[in-house]
CSV table of C-alpha atoms in Angstrom, one decimal:
chain,number,residue,atom,x,y,z
A,1,MET,CA,123.3,98.4,110.2
A,2,LYS,CA,121.1,95.8,109.6
A,3,ALA,CA,120.1,94.5,105.8
A,4,LEU,CA,117.3,92.7,104.3
A,5,SER,CA,117.2,90.8,100.9
A,6,VAL,CA,114.6,92.2,98.6
A,7,ARG,CA,114.5,90.2,94.9
A,8,GLN,CA,113.8,92.4,91.6
A,9,PRO,CA,111.5,93.6,90.8
A,10,TRP,CA,110.2,94.4,94.4
A,11,ALA,CA,113.5,96.5,95.3
A,12,HIS,CA,112.9,98.8,92.3
A,13,HIS,CA,109.4,99.5,93.0
A,14,ILE,CA,110.4,100.3,97.2
A,15,PHE,CA,112.6,103.0,95.6
A,16,HIS,CA,110.7,104.1,92.3
A,17,ASP,CA,107.1,103.1,92.4
A,18,GLY,CA,106.0,103.8,96.1
A,19,LYS,CA,106.0,100.3,97.4
A,20,ASP,CA,105.5,100.9,101.0
A,21,VAL,CA,105.5,97.4,102.6
A,22,GLU,CA,107.8,94.8,102.2
A,23,ASN,CA,105.9,91.4,102.4
A,24,ARG,CA,107.5,88.3,104.6
A,25,LYS,CA,106.2,84.9,105.8
A,26,TRP,CA,107.6,86.1,109.4
A,27,GLU,CA,107.2,88.8,111.9
A,28,THR,CA,109.9,91.4,113.1
A,29,ASN,CA,110.1,93.8,116.2
A,30,TYR,CA,112.7,95.8,114.6
A,31,ARG,CA,112.1,99.4,113.7
A,32,GLY,CA,114.5,101.8,112.0
A,33,ASP,CA,116.6,102.1,109.1
A,34,VAL,CA,117.5,98.9,107.1
A,35,LEU,CA,119.9,98.7,104.2
A,36,ILE,CA,118.0,97.4,101.1
A,37,HIS,CA,119.9,94.6,99.1
A,38,SER,CA,118.5,94.0,95.8
A,39,SER,CA,119.4,90.3,95.4
A,40,LYS,CA,120.7,88.5,92.5
A,41,SER,CA,117.4,86.5,91.8
A,42,PHE,CA,114.0,88.0,90.3
A,43,ASP,CA,110.7,87.2,91.6
A,44,GLY,CA,108.7,86.0,88.5
A,45,PRO,CA,109.1,84.4,85.0
A,46,ALA,CA,112.0,84.7,82.6
A,47,ALA,CA,109.6,86.8,80.0
A,48,ASP,CA,109.2,89.1,83.2
A,49,LYS,CA,112.4,89.4,83.8
A,50,ARG,CA,113.5,90.4,80.5
A,51,ARG,CA,110.9,93.0,80.3
A,52,PHE,CA,112.0,94.6,83.8
A,53,LEU,CA,115.6,94.5,82.1
A,54,ILE,CA,114.6,96.2,78.9
A,55,ASP,CA,112.5,99.0,81.0
A,56,HIS,CA,115.1,98.9,83.5
A,57,PRO,CA,118.5,98.4,81.7
A,58,HIS,CA,120.6,99.9,85.1
A,59,GLU,CA,118.9,98.2,87.8
A,60,THR,CA,121.2,96.6,90.2
A,61,PHE,CA,121.0,93.0,91.4
A,62,GLY,CA,123.4,91.6,94.0
A,63,ALA,CA,124.3,95.0,95.8
A,64,ILE,CA,123.0,97.2,98.7
A,65,VAL,CA,121.1,99.9,96.8
A,66,GLY,CA,119.5,101.7,99.6
A,67,ILE,CA,118.0,102.4,103.0
A,68,VAL,CA,114.2,102.4,104.1
A,69,GLU,CA,112.7,103.0,107.5
A,70,ILE,CA,110.7,99.9,109.1
A,71,VAL,CA,108.3,101.6,111.1
A,72,ASP,CA,105.7,98.8,111.8
A,73,CYS,CA,104.9,95.0,111.2
A,74,VAL,CA,101.4,94.3,110.1
A,75,SER,CA,99.1,91.1,109.2
A,76,ASP,CA,96.7,93.3,107.3
A,77,MET,CA,97.1,97.0,105.6
A,78,ASP,CA,95.2,99.3,102.9
A,79,SER,CA,98.1,99.1,100.3
A,80,ASP,CA,97.8,97.3,96.7
A,81,TRP,CA,101.5,96.3,97.8
A,82,PHE,CA,100.4,94.3,100.7
A,83,HIS,CA,99.8,90.3,100.1
A,84,GLY,CA,101.2,89.2,103.5
A,85,PRO,CA,100.9,87.3,105.5
A,86,HIS,CA,103.0,89.9,107.2
A,87,GLY,CA,104.1,93.4,106.1
A,88,PHE,CA,107.1,95.4,107.0
A,89,VAL,CA,105.6,98.8,106.8
A,90,LEU,CA,108.2,101.3,104.6
A,91,ARG,CA,109.1,104.7,105.1
A,92,ASN,CA,111.4,107.2,103.7
A,93,PRO,CA,113.1,105.2,101.0
A,94,ARG,CA,116.8,106.8,99.7
A,95,LEU,CA,118.7,105.3,97.1
A,96,ILE,CA,122.6,105.2,97.4
A,97,ASN,CA,125.5,104.5,95.2
A,98,PRO,CA,125.4,100.4,94.8
A,99,LEU,CA,127.5,98.6,97.0
A,100,PRO,CA,128.0,95.0,95.5
A,101,CYS,CA,127.7,92.3,98.4
A,102,LYS,CA,126.3,88.8,99.0
A,103,GLY,CA,122.7,88.6,100.3
A,104,MET,CA,121.5,86.1,103.2
A,105,LEU,CA,117.9,85.1,104.4
A,106,GLY,CA,116.3,87.5,107.1
A,107,PHE,CA,117.8,90.4,108.7
A,108,PHE,CA,121.6,90.0,108.1
A,109,THR,CA,124.9,92.4,108.5
A,110,PRO,CA,126.3,92.7,105.4
A,111,ASP,CA,130.1,92.5,104.5
A,112,ILE,CA,130.6,95.9,103.4
A,113,ASP,CA,132.9,99.0,104.2
A,114,PHE,CA,129.8,101.0,105.7
A,115,SER,CA,132.0,104.3,105.5
A,116,GLN,CA,131.5,104.0,101.4
A,117,ILE,CA,127.5,104.5,101.9
A,118,ARG,CA,126.8,107.6,99.7
A,119,PRO,CA,123.4,109.1,98.6
A,120,LEU,CA,123.1,108.4,94.8
A,121,GLY,CA,124.9,110.4,92.7
A,122,ASP,CA,127.3,111.3,95.2
A,123,ALA,CA,130.9,110.6,94.1
A,124,ALA,CA,132.4,112.2,97.3
């Protein structure tokens, strides 16, 4: 399964706040499930990162944190989350137990044991 790195706080917003589009400078023809990798970096000033960590002390960085379906790629969208120039339209976000891994640019195949992918809270 392919993965896509997303900086915090945006990865959090996909799974907790209804963020329905991932903004990119490039287009994709890919459709289907993709793993979301929460990158180690934060998108915003240090003060915002401190506030984010205070509000979300258990948020994960540097790991695969969930799965989402990409259903379209658009250049315009009626969503408060769309800022373009391209947007991967997201549906069906599912959190998983985090799997530490190194991220990469673009779509990538993560160096993880795929048999370890479990819904969040499932210890089996």
